[in-house]
XYZ file of C-alpha atoms in Angstrom:
743
model
C -0.026 0.035 0.059
C 2.913 2.409 0.960
C 4.755 1.588 -2.228
C 1.541 2.362 -4.404
C 1.209 5.645 -2.588
C 4.877 6.651 -3.442
C 4.295 5.703 -7.025
C 1.266 7.722 -7.236
C 3.063 10.801 -5.831
C 5.924 10.432 -8.332
C 3.492 10.279 -11.254
C 1.751 13.347 -9.872
C 4.992 15.198 -9.852
C 5.822 14.256 -13.360
C 2.429 15.643 -14.466
C 2.931 18.990 -12.940
C 6.592 19.312 -14.070
C 5.518 18.649 -17.778
C 2.651 21.277 -17.781
C 4.852 24.197 -19.083
C 7.028 23.435 -22.127
C 9.394 26.353 -21.541
C 9.552 25.716 -17.844
C 12.385 23.640 -16.272
C 11.306 20.045 -16.035
C 12.325 17.483 -13.430
C 12.163 13.663 -13.698
C 12.212 11.639 -10.412
C 14.854 9.058 -9.902
C 13.669 5.525 -9.185
C 12.678 4.583 -5.678
C 15.427 3.651 -3.241
C 15.361 0.419 -1.244
C 13.745 1.950 1.835
C 13.154 5.667 1.554
C 11.805 7.309 -1.609
C 13.749 10.381 -3.051
C 12.383 13.489 -4.707
C 14.494 15.879 -6.859
C 14.083 19.543 -6.507
C 12.564 21.516 -9.445
C 13.655 24.942 -10.588
C 10.775 27.566 -11.132
C 11.182 30.721 -13.211
C 9.677 33.710 -11.508
C 8.646 36.450 -13.972
C 9.323 40.036 -13.092
C 7.474 43.089 -14.766
C 10.380 45.452 -15.022
C 8.148 48.293 -15.979
C 7.023 47.980 -12.339
C 10.153 47.006 -10.729
C 13.269 48.857 -9.773
C 16.716 47.467 -8.983
C 17.899 49.364 -5.871
C 21.041 47.370 -5.230
C 22.924 44.781 -7.353
C 26.356 43.186 -6.566
C 27.235 40.302 -8.827
C 30.332 39.457 -6.818
C 28.377 38.787 -3.657
C 25.096 38.018 -5.342
C 23.144 40.580 -3.265
C 20.239 42.010 -5.073
C 17.464 44.224 -3.805
C 14.293 44.759 -5.743
C 11.435 47.211 -5.174
C 8.083 46.474 -6.612
C 5.357 48.980 -7.429
C 2.780 46.284 -6.601
C 3.157 43.168 -4.380
C 6.384 41.377 -4.472
C 6.243 37.797 -6.071
C 6.878 34.794 -3.951
C 10.269 33.268 -4.147
C 11.326 29.689 -3.066
C 14.796 29.623 -1.790
C 17.155 27.500 -3.891
C 14.580 26.827 -6.516
C 13.381 30.229 -7.931
C 15.031 31.547 -10.950
C 15.039 35.132 -12.125
C 16.390 36.867 -15.290
C 17.792 40.176 -13.855
C 17.723 42.912 -16.464
C 19.484 46.202 -16.314
C 19.602 48.796 -19.083
C 22.747 47.340 -20.619
C 23.067 43.812 -19.248
C 21.185 40.704 -18.262
C 21.906 37.824 -15.806
C 20.303 34.477 -15.040
C 20.256 34.246 -11.130
C 19.072 31.516 -8.711
C 17.585 32.763 -5.558
C 19.153 31.182 -2.456
C 17.768 33.286 0.349
C 14.857 35.711 0.416
C 13.948 38.575 2.816
C 10.525 40.336 1.794
C 9.498 43.425 3.577
C 6.383 45.092 2.227
C 7.159 45.693 -1.494
C 10.872 45.328 -1.180
C 12.729 41.897 -1.636
C 16.298 41.405 -0.571
C 17.810 38.366 -2.395
C 20.824 36.474 -2.103
C 21.608 34.918 -5.506
C 24.073 32.731 -7.476
C 24.716 32.533 -11.120
C 22.632 30.067 -13.182
C 22.750 29.141 -16.905
C 20.392 28.269 -19.646
C 20.215 24.582 -18.837
C 18.587 25.516 -15.557
C 16.255 28.004 -17.111
C 15.025 25.941 -20.189
C 14.066 22.245 -20.355
C 12.205 20.219 -22.871
C 11.760 23.077 -25.214
C 13.106 24.588 -28.487
C 12.834 27.981 -30.036
C 14.370 30.003 -32.983
C 15.322 33.755 -32.684
C 15.745 36.248 -35.463
C 17.419 39.645 -34.888
C 15.000 41.297 -37.342
C 12.023 42.991 -35.718
C 8.539 41.863 -36.792
C 5.063 43.351 -36.574
C 3.626 40.195 -35.005
C 2.370 40.511 -31.366
C 1.546 37.861 -28.845
C 0.789 38.145 -25.108
C 2.811 36.226 -22.463
C 3.130 36.228 -18.703
C 5.935 38.852 -18.913
C 4.332 41.108 -21.432
C 3.980 41.270 -25.168
C 6.209 38.993 -27.278
C 6.782 39.133 -31.083
C 6.296 35.657 -32.545
C 5.563 34.997 -36.268
C 3.373 32.493 -37.942
C 6.327 29.999 -38.251
C 6.879 30.332 -34.484
C 10.200 32.407 -34.868
C 10.839 34.819 -31.989
C 11.519 38.457 -32.882
C 12.996 41.078 -30.643
C 10.652 43.230 -28.485
C 13.442 45.672 -27.559
C 16.807 46.643 -29.032
C 19.237 49.122 -27.433
C 22.569 50.363 -28.514
C 25.226 50.783 -25.813
C 27.629 53.717 -25.895
C 31.254 53.873 -24.568
C 30.309 55.493 -21.304
C 27.694 52.638 -20.721
C 24.737 54.915 -21.524
C 22.359 53.552 -24.116
C 19.988 54.444 -26.771
C 16.734 52.595 -27.507
C 16.541 51.653 -31.190
C 13.469 49.615 -30.927
C 10.717 49.003 -28.240
C 7.512 47.103 -29.035
C 5.852 48.396 -25.644
C 6.657 52.059 -26.351
C 5.882 51.683 -30.050
C 9.224 53.177 -30.839
C 10.035 52.379 -34.439
C 13.349 50.771 -35.464
C 16.046 53.332 -35.802
C 18.219 52.590 -38.732
C 21.299 54.074 -40.216
C 21.285 55.102 -43.796
C 20.692 52.190 -46.176
C 19.837 49.776 -43.271
C 16.745 47.557 -43.641
C 14.760 45.678 -41.109
C 16.549 42.558 -42.096
C 20.026 43.831 -41.989
C 22.117 45.547 -39.272
C 24.554 47.947 -40.711
C 27.986 48.377 -39.257
C 29.291 52.062 -39.602
C 31.286 52.639 -42.719
C 35.113 52.635 -41.917
C 37.692 54.600 -43.909
C 41.203 54.186 -42.767
C 42.842 55.243 -45.999
C 46.317 56.840 -45.505
C 46.735 55.564 -42.012
C 49.988 53.838 -40.844
C 49.411 50.223 -39.708
C 52.773 49.389 -38.130
C 56.380 48.796 -38.922
C 58.967 46.212 -38.174
C 61.457 46.833 -35.295
C 64.441 47.118 -37.465
C 62.949 49.913 -39.601
C 63.248 47.952 -42.828
C 59.490 47.663 -43.437
C 56.643 50.080 -42.940
C 52.998 49.289 -43.729
C 50.213 51.619 -44.310
C 46.882 51.698 -45.872
C 46.694 53.325 -49.229
C 43.081 52.669 -49.244
C 40.866 50.937 -46.641
C 37.169 51.056 -46.630
C 34.492 48.666 -45.296
C 30.802 48.371 -45.651
C 29.254 45.598 -43.614
C 25.623 44.568 -42.773
C 24.282 41.449 -41.404
C 21.341 39.511 -40.017
C 21.414 36.559 -37.728
C 19.206 33.602 -36.558
C 19.734 31.399 -33.499
C 18.085 28.058 -32.747
C 18.135 26.373 -29.315
C 16.805 22.961 -28.324
C 16.923 21.720 -24.759
C 16.149 18.204 -23.634
C 14.405 17.085 -20.509
C 15.777 17.877 -17.163
C 17.511 14.550 -16.376
C 20.975 15.688 -15.525
C 21.943 16.610 -11.845
C 23.705 19.833 -10.809
C 25.067 20.374 -7.436
C 24.270 23.786 -6.126
C 25.331 23.363 -2.443
C 26.094 20.339 -0.251
C 22.330 20.231 0.650
C 20.832 21.245 -2.694
C 20.888 19.284 -6.000
C 18.692 20.089 -8.796
C 17.821 18.671 -12.226
C 19.016 20.591 -15.335
C 18.540 19.959 -19.058
C 21.044 19.236 -21.793
C 21.590 21.276 -24.925
C 20.490 18.847 -27.753
C 20.669 21.236 -30.771
C 22.178 24.642 -31.268
C 22.618 26.793 -34.487
C 23.790 30.348 -34.700
C 24.224 31.770 -38.328
C 25.064 35.208 -39.678
C 24.274 36.191 -43.066
C 26.129 39.244 -44.159
C 26.594 41.617 -47.080
C 30.059 43.117 -47.261
C 32.340 45.184 -49.225
C 35.981 45.736 -48.437
C 38.587 47.817 -50.276
C 41.964 46.785 -48.991
C 44.944 48.554 -50.844
C 48.137 48.149 -48.799
C 51.286 50.256 -49.211
C 54.682 49.212 -48.031
C 58.130 50.582 -48.121
C 60.936 48.036 -47.649
C 64.830 47.889 -47.802
C 67.252 45.211 -47.227
C 66.118 42.093 -45.492
C 62.828 42.357 -43.656
C 60.495 40.224 -41.824
C 57.244 41.233 -40.087
C 54.238 39.448 -38.698
C 51.499 40.566 -36.334
C 48.085 39.124 -35.854
C 44.876 40.479 -34.177
C 45.917 44.040 -34.488
C 42.958 46.232 -33.332
C 42.312 48.610 -36.126
C 39.009 50.034 -34.739
C 37.985 49.318 -31.199
C 34.136 48.976 -30.878
C 33.680 49.737 -34.588
C 30.208 48.560 -33.997
C 28.453 49.676 -30.820
C 26.992 46.698 -29.050
C 23.342 46.093 -29.515
C 21.143 44.162 -26.959
C 18.155 42.257 -28.380
C 15.481 41.131 -25.972
C 12.972 38.357 -26.860
C 10.162 36.518 -25.065
C 9.216 32.893 -25.315
C 5.580 32.029 -25.384
C 5.700 31.271 -21.647
C 7.200 34.705 -20.965
C 10.897 33.736 -20.328
C 13.125 36.417 -21.694
C 16.065 35.601 -23.990
C 18.775 38.286 -24.337
C 21.450 38.345 -27.073
C 24.162 41.112 -27.250
C 25.955 41.630 -30.483
C 29.296 43.653 -30.787
C 32.311 43.901 -33.016
C 35.944 45.167 -33.244
C 37.956 45.695 -36.394
C 41.053 43.570 -36.459
C 43.894 42.883 -38.836
C 46.547 40.345 -39.691
C 49.790 41.367 -41.438
C 52.783 39.419 -42.494
C 55.715 40.148 -44.839
C 59.189 38.914 -45.562
C 61.719 39.484 -48.280
C 64.952 40.971 -49.393
C 65.097 44.055 -51.611
C 64.748 47.799 -51.749
C 61.182 48.282 -52.955
C 58.077 50.387 -52.903
C 54.852 48.326 -53.014
C 51.156 49.023 -53.481
C 48.386 46.617 -54.150
C 45.420 44.958 -52.717
C 41.873 43.616 -53.438
C 38.294 44.718 -53.447
C 35.671 42.201 -52.158
C 31.998 42.652 -52.809
C 29.279 40.058 -52.095
C 27.697 38.057 -49.320
C 28.716 35.365 -46.882
C 27.156 32.945 -44.361
C 29.052 31.840 -41.297
C 27.950 30.161 -38.112
C 28.292 27.321 -35.638
C 26.129 24.297 -35.361
C 25.669 21.552 -32.673
C 23.769 18.459 -33.431
C 24.112 14.782 -32.504
C 26.535 15.876 -29.830
C 29.013 17.264 -32.406
C 30.013 21.015 -32.807
C 31.072 22.259 -36.160
C 31.490 25.482 -38.033
C 29.451 26.238 -41.134
C 29.996 28.931 -43.727
C 30.069 29.836 -47.349
C 31.071 33.148 -49.088
C 29.871 34.395 -52.445
C 32.109 37.366 -53.506
C 33.232 39.060 -56.591
C 36.830 40.020 -56.420
C 38.717 42.906 -58.044
C 42.548 42.430 -57.747
C 44.848 45.216 -57.690
C 48.292 43.517 -58.476
C 51.230 44.697 -56.457
C 53.041 47.571 -58.144
C 56.669 46.969 -57.433
C 59.495 49.359 -58.396
C 62.165 46.788 -58.258
C 62.488 43.046 -58.413
C 62.332 41.294 -55.043
C 61.705 38.192 -53.200
C 58.532 38.945 -51.238
C 55.814 36.990 -49.420
C 53.047 39.223 -48.059
C 49.594 38.537 -46.499
C 47.120 41.189 -45.462
C 43.736 40.823 -43.773
C 41.365 43.268 -42.068
C 38.050 41.923 -40.662
C 35.337 42.441 -37.999
C 35.332 40.181 -35.018
C 31.707 39.756 -34.213
C 31.028 38.729 -30.577
C 27.807 37.292 -29.247
C 26.707 37.170 -25.649
C 23.806 34.969 -24.476
C 22.522 36.796 -21.264
C 25.819 37.724 -19.581
C 27.821 34.749 -21.017
C 30.192 34.886 -23.818
C 28.963 32.825 -26.674
C 29.822 32.387 -30.221
C 32.412 34.615 -31.916
C 32.763 34.993 -35.780
C 35.528 36.648 -37.839
C 34.942 36.637 -41.601
C 38.400 37.487 -42.771
C 38.924 38.572 -46.401
C 42.631 38.236 -47.194
C 45.177 39.052 -49.959
C 48.333 37.004 -50.367
C 51.054 37.913 -52.791
C 54.418 36.235 -53.479
C 57.121 37.528 -55.660
C 60.157 35.310 -56.326
C 63.316 35.835 -58.534
C 66.010 33.468 -59.574
C 68.673 32.798 -62.245
C 71.422 30.465 -63.187
C 74.338 31.247 -65.392
C 76.878 28.597 -66.410
C 80.093 29.744 -67.975
C 80.667 28.448 -71.513
C 77.085 27.066 -71.890
C 73.607 28.265 -72.070
C 71.838 25.055 -72.159
C 71.080 25.226 -68.370
C 70.810 29.073 -68.035
C 67.678 30.668 -66.996
C 66.491 33.997 -65.594
C 62.924 33.932 -63.888
C 60.625 35.648 -61.630
C 56.993 35.137 -60.763
C 54.267 36.900 -58.830
C 51.234 35.084 -57.601
C 48.229 36.723 -55.863
C 45.640 34.722 -54.026
C 42.498 36.271 -52.558
C 39.891 34.637 -50.339
C 38.094 34.495 -47.078
C 38.836 32.672 -43.874
C 35.709 32.071 -41.858
C 36.935 31.874 -38.310
C 34.567 30.749 -35.623
C 34.688 29.754 -31.892
C 32.309 29.495 -29.050
C 32.330 29.766 -25.197
C 30.078 27.155 -23.489
C 29.411 29.018 -20.194
C 25.860 29.610 -21.244
C 25.228 25.835 -20.833
C 27.370 25.420 -17.703
C 30.563 24.320 -19.305
C 33.639 26.453 -18.751
C 35.396 25.738 -22.060
C 36.146 27.544 -25.283
C 35.812 25.615 -28.570
C 38.029 27.081 -31.374
C 37.344 25.682 -34.855
C 39.654 25.395 -37.768
C 38.888 28.086 -40.238
C 36.724 27.287 -43.249
C 38.972 28.727 -46.144
C 37.835 29.762 -49.636
C 40.838 30.827 -51.755
C 41.612 31.279 -55.382
C 44.595 32.341 -57.451
C 43.505 35.482 -59.111
C 46.657 36.890 -60.287
C 49.559 34.900 -62.008
C 52.455 36.611 -63.626
C 53.949 35.482 -65.941
C 51.265 33.015 -66.919
C 51.989 31.693 -70.349
C 53.872 32.339 -73.629
C 52.320 31.908 -77.088
C 53.582 32.234 -80.699
C 52.433 35.570 -82.143
C 53.938 35.595 -85.632
C 54.559 34.099 -88.026
C 51.969 31.254 -88.101
C 53.186 27.656 -87.957
C 53.522 25.863 -91.222
C 55.196 28.850 -92.979
C 57.273 27.900 -96.012
C 60.817 29.229 -95.206
C 64.268 29.228 -96.692
C 67.195 27.627 -94.990
C 70.040 29.902 -93.906
C 67.816 32.982 -94.279
C 66.993 34.929 -91.029
C 63.304 35.367 -90.143
C 61.732 37.362 -87.339
C 59.835 35.362 -84.836
C 57.551 37.066 -82.194
C 56.320 35.447 -78.997
C 53.882 37.009 -76.458
C 53.859 36.665 -72.664
C 50.809 37.249 -70.635
C 49.735 37.375 -67.024
C 46.436 36.126 -65.690
C 44.183 38.576 -63.831
C 40.910 36.811 -62.882
C 39.773 35.383 -66.329
C 41.696 38.051 -68.462
C 44.935 37.505 -70.195
C 47.032 40.680 -70.093
C 50.437 41.476 -71.534
C 53.321 41.691 -69.131
C 56.582 43.627 -69.471
C 60.085 42.555 -68.170
C 59.764 38.721 -68.464
C 62.850 36.976 -69.578
C 62.296 34.678 -72.465
C 64.934 32.001 -73.476
C 65.083 30.790 -77.181
C 66.241 27.314 -78.098
C 66.682 25.701 -81.583
C 68.272 22.216 -82.167
C 70.166 23.287 -85.306
C 69.154 26.785 -86.064
C 70.783 30.127 -84.991
C 69.210 32.886 -82.996
C 70.178 36.515 -82.657
C 69.822 36.363 -78.885
C 69.442 33.640 -76.393
C 67.503 35.735 -73.894
C 65.153 38.749 -74.430
C 62.897 40.682 -71.989
C 59.312 41.335 -73.177
C 58.398 44.862 -74.105
C 55.349 46.853 -72.870
C 53.029 44.747 -75.150
C 54.560 41.592 -73.743
C 56.312 40.697 -76.889
C 59.752 39.190 -77.404
C 61.041 39.397 -81.077
C 64.158 37.340 -82.212
C 65.864 36.694 -85.484
C 66.014 33.040 -86.107
C 68.111 31.293 -88.969
C 67.138 27.782 -89.802
C 70.018 25.629 -91.070
C 68.421 22.294 -91.640
C 65.052 21.000 -92.732
C 62.361 20.543 -90.195
C 64.103 22.551 -87.618
C 62.120 24.577 -84.918
C 62.468 27.411 -82.500
C 61.168 27.216 -78.960
C 60.663 30.020 -76.421
C 60.487 29.318 -72.808
C 59.751 31.328 -69.521
C 60.885 30.139 -66.150
C 60.115 30.481 -62.460
C 62.460 31.355 -59.758
C 63.688 27.806 -59.335
C 64.396 27.216 -62.998
C 61.200 25.202 -63.738
C 59.601 25.960 -67.065
C 56.214 27.777 -66.572
C 55.302 27.850 -70.211
C 56.786 27.295 -73.541
C 55.772 27.769 -77.217
C 57.189 26.520 -80.568
C 57.441 27.903 -84.033
C 57.398 25.016 -86.569
C 57.855 25.866 -90.199
C 56.495 23.856 -93.078
C 57.797 20.379 -92.736
C 59.568 18.623 -95.575
C 58.506 15.056 -96.017
C 61.137 12.972 -94.324
C 62.627 10.055 -96.194
C 62.735 6.613 -94.633
C 66.059 6.499 -92.666
C 68.683 3.899 -93.676
C 70.758 4.637 -90.490
C 71.363 1.269 -88.867
C 72.703 -2.190 -89.506
C 71.473 -4.323 -92.419
C 72.044 -7.980 -93.235
C 72.797 -8.898 -96.734
C 69.887 -11.165 -97.814
C 71.772 -14.101 -99.353
C 73.568 -17.461 -98.400
C 76.795 -19.111 -97.884
C 77.761 -22.492 -99.421
C 79.514 -24.725 -96.859
C 82.301 -26.863 -98.036
C 80.756 -30.421 -97.538
C 80.217 -33.341 -100.019
C 78.521 -34.441 -102.194
C 79.089 -31.183 -104.187
C 75.487 -31.043 -105.573
C 74.173 -31.030 -102.099
C 76.455 -28.554 -100.542
C 74.589 -26.998 -97.483
C 73.309 -23.408 -97.757
C 73.153 -21.172 -94.715
C 72.122 -17.407 -94.730
C 75.184 -15.250 -94.718
C 76.332 -12.961 -91.922
C 77.385 -10.087 -94.116
C 76.298 -6.865 -92.993
C 76.191 -3.092 -94.199
C 75.801 -0.450 -91.535
C 75.145 3.260 -92.107
C 76.033 5.606 -89.211
C 74.264 8.917 -88.360
C 77.539 10.927 -89.007
C 77.407 9.942 -92.752
C 79.919 7.025 -92.741
C 79.281 3.442 -93.481
C 80.841 -0.025 -93.043
C 80.533 -3.185 -95.099
C 81.923 -6.569 -93.783
C 81.688 -9.845 -95.689
C 81.963 -13.106 -93.756
C 82.931 -11.177 -90.535
C 83.504 -14.536 -88.683
C 85.816 -15.862 -91.578
C 83.801 -18.974 -92.143
C 85.144 -21.645 -94.381
C 83.221 -21.182 -97.601
C 82.736 -23.115 -100.948
C 82.898 -21.029 -104.033
C 83.062 -22.190 -107.665
C 85.553 -20.849 -110.231
C 85.424 -20.636 -114.008
C 87.780 -20.787 -116.983
C 86.797 -19.193 -120.157
C 83.162 -18.930 -118.925
C 82.966 -22.534 -117.882
C 82.940 -23.653 -114.364
C 85.847 -25.889 -113.864
C 86.107 -26.430 -110.107
C 85.743 -24.786 -106.727
C 87.623 -23.200 -104.036
C 87.423 -23.568 -100.237
C 88.573 -20.833 -97.783
C 87.661 -17.899 -95.612
C 86.799 -15.077 -98.044
C 86.771 -11.803 -95.819
C 86.281 -8.230 -97.020
C 85.898 -4.858 -95.286
C 84.787 -1.553 -97.040
C 84.549 1.657 -95.140
C 83.623 5.208 -96.351
C 81.124 8.019 -96.352
C 77.760 8.152 -97.975
C 74.889 10.553 -98.826
C 71.154 9.613 -99.039
C 68.608 11.952 -100.480
C 65.563 11.446 -102.788
C 65.874 7.709 -102.418
C 69.379 8.048 -104.088
C 72.354 6.463 -102.299
C 75.906 7.287 -103.058
C 78.804 5.713 -101.288
C 82.564 6.740 -101.497
C 84.986 4.004 -100.244
C 87.918 5.458 -98.199
C 89.032 2.003 -96.966
C 89.051 -1.304 -98.765
C 90.444 -4.588 -97.482
C 90.022 -8.136 -98.814
C 91.790 -11.429 -98.083
C 91.202 -14.771 -99.757
C 93.416 -17.638 -98.997
C 91.989 -20.818 -100.341
C 92.536 -24.408 -101.760
C 91.361 -25.300 -105.292
C 89.742 -28.396 -106.370
C 88.353 -29.775 -109.602
C 84.881 -31.244 -109.705
C 86.166 -34.656 -109.013
C 87.465 -33.354 -105.688
C 91.024 -33.607 -106.625
C 93.266 -31.075 -105.051
C 94.546 -28.541 -107.654
C 96.598 -26.124 -105.426
C 96.523 -23.268 -103.054
C 96.018 -19.615 -103.799
C 95.967 -16.218 -102.132
C 94.044 -13.264 -103.552
C 94.708 -9.683 -102.350
C 93.115 -7.351 -104.800
C 94.466 -3.925 -105.623
C 92.993 -1.142 -103.494
C 89.436 -0.179 -104.512
C 89.006 3.122 -102.595
C 87.198 5.984 -104.070
C 84.610 3.688 -105.751
C 80.820 3.688 -105.263
C 80.278 0.118 -104.126
C 76.634 0.258 -103.101
C 75.181 3.408 -104.796
C 72.056 3.643 -106.719
C 68.312 3.997 -106.227
C 67.058 2.465 -103.140
C 63.665 0.807 -102.644
C 61.908 -0.404 -99.627
C 59.641 -3.455 -99.862
C 58.626 -2.962 -96.154
C 60.238 -1.203 -93.039
C 62.821 -4.062 -92.757
C 63.823 -4.706 -96.455
C 66.011 -2.522 -98.502
C 66.939 -3.192 -102.153
C 69.914 -1.484 -103.759
C 71.394 -2.094 -107.300
C 74.272 -3.812 -105.538
C 72.224 -6.122 -103.206
C 69.233 -6.913 -101.109
C 69.484 -6.252 -97.312
C 67.358 -7.003 -94.220
C 67.537 -4.522 -91.332
C 69.053 -5.618 -88.123
C 66.808 -4.497 -85.303
C 67.220 -4.434 -81.512
C 64.700 -7.260 -81.238
C 67.345 -9.756 -82.683
C 70.851 -10.814 -82.093
C 73.258 -13.072 -83.932
C 74.739 -16.050 -81.999
C 76.427 -19.070 -83.646
C 74.588 -18.323 -86.993
C 71.205 -18.526 -85.236
C 69.168 -15.418 -85.161
C 67.094 -15.509 -81.952
C 63.974 -13.378 -81.533
C 63.562 -11.445 -78.355
C 60.042 -10.461 -79.342
C 57.197 -12.970 -78.632
C 55.205 -11.394 -81.497
C 57.379 -13.261 -84.060
C 57.082 -16.863 -84.870
C 59.112 -19.325 -87.068
C 57.428 -20.582 -90.129
C 58.319 -24.052 -91.305
C 60.289 -24.619 -94.592
C 61.214 -20.921 -94.825
C 64.263 -18.780 -94.060
C 62.106 -15.896 -92.530
C 60.318 -14.752 -89.443
C 56.998 -13.046 -90.078
C 54.971 -10.663 -87.902
C 51.576 -9.122 -88.266
C 52.969 -6.535 -90.722
C 54.266 -9.285 -93.020
C 57.834 -8.041 -92.405
C 60.329 -10.495 -93.348
C 63.366 -11.051 -91.039
C 66.008 -13.549 -92.072
C 66.769 -16.455 -89.627
C 69.821 -18.532 -89.565
C 69.033 -22.143 -88.905
């Protein structure tokens, strides 16, 4: 019976706790073995600040004294929550002790957070006022048809902590706007820091200043909160524990329209290095604004928005230079923070148009520079620091120069420089979690959107004459190349780029030229051999080719090359009997043409014993056996299928034994013919039956390729695409090319 009564009481407590969706909710813990336990439930106490005055407030001690026009509300020590509102700040407080005398309440309070104030509820806020009205316990709220809460009051805080009311739904004060501001956008004051010095390096070698700096920035923002049921336990004192909720979903996003003009000037000399981040360019560039909202149950939600203007600058290099350059950004961006499924993450996307102002540099230099100036938007939830957003537009510029000069040679020489300009936006976000009772800051890696908007030099192209022009050998011709830089999508000419000219056989008037004002480099080129070409190259600082272009005149049809080693397509007779069946083997004679215009012919290079018949008066009368060996060397020309050879060396030896046809030994002989130099031994019209067979008036030859080698009179194929055909002396491939085989 006793257990049933406890269960009934627990269910009754659950019923009361769930009556208000925005109110803190408490779930009981399970019954203990002997004594039932009950968790304390926080209760929000609404206060009408139109009829209440704060006569004392000390947040260090927590002492608060309130004077009410009407009767003071009832407070329950340890369980009552109030939202303490001043003109410029707001605090969530838990009432620990109460002393009420007439219409004055003296309270001793401690800090509380949003997980104590909200449970089992979700709501969305927009910073834009709305005409919608809805009554609540604490007064009139502004809630539209989609359930989104809009501010009922907006104030602007001055430096002396005074304030100006921009909007008040109760007093029917219309929204005070700056010029060009709409109800959906909050405009930041326009900033113009043009001509102002930023800073300088300690050694005096670098000074930075704004040639132009202007900023226009406006934004709107939305916030979404979802709190779960009050199931977590929080210890207030040794004797007091309460149930608190847990943040289940959170999203705070800023949509902004922005325009930045950032043109930086710098004076540098010698070696310099400078880096400084988070420089305050304008403190309080945007006066803090406090937005007050009411939920349907009358609980106030207060958001404060403020911003400073910060800058990041870095530069290093080595030169004496004057620099001016920058970027103009115009467009919109979205940045924010989201918490869902127990995971925090940044969100963001910019949509900008860029107008790049490339650096104007009065001297070549090695330079790396990055500039950025940006608002740091800070959000407070009640008196707690919350999200912070820094949309950082930036410009990065890198100028590099390099060269190499080798004495006595130009093949490796180069002179190069590059300039690359990048522009983009870093969306920096972070959040302090004190508003949900966690003393922690979460910084997130930036979301970076970056593009290469300026690249110099970018490419080189042939300008004149056109490829395929019919030219004359050994006659100079002017060839013009054009070098461009890339600015956004435009190709613009660039001056002062070193262009290197290379030609395999031709001659150039200059190996290097600098481009003129139109980006042109003109050179006199003299071709000396058919099918030559002229190539122009531009290099970066490390000697890598950035781009190259080639002028190719009209090509003459190239003849099939005879350079290489050719086997003579014939056979040797071996000295074996009977005579009529003397074995035949393919010979190993070869004729080789070299690229330098010389040739060599070798007959029977291995000095094989051969069978050769001889004649008397036109009648074959016997045969000879011996190692006939012959070497011819000389030079050759080949053009128009006509081959001419000129022997400059001739050697032949022929020691042999003579036999008649009966096989009787006749005698021994030695033949060493007279010198046959100066003769054309192989000249005439050359014909090709295929890529491997060459016919001349003096013989039929088969090309020796790298796919084959000769070993003990057997030609072995290294290529599996060839196969041996039976009853033939050739190998055959898919192209029907015949290659002789020794077998």
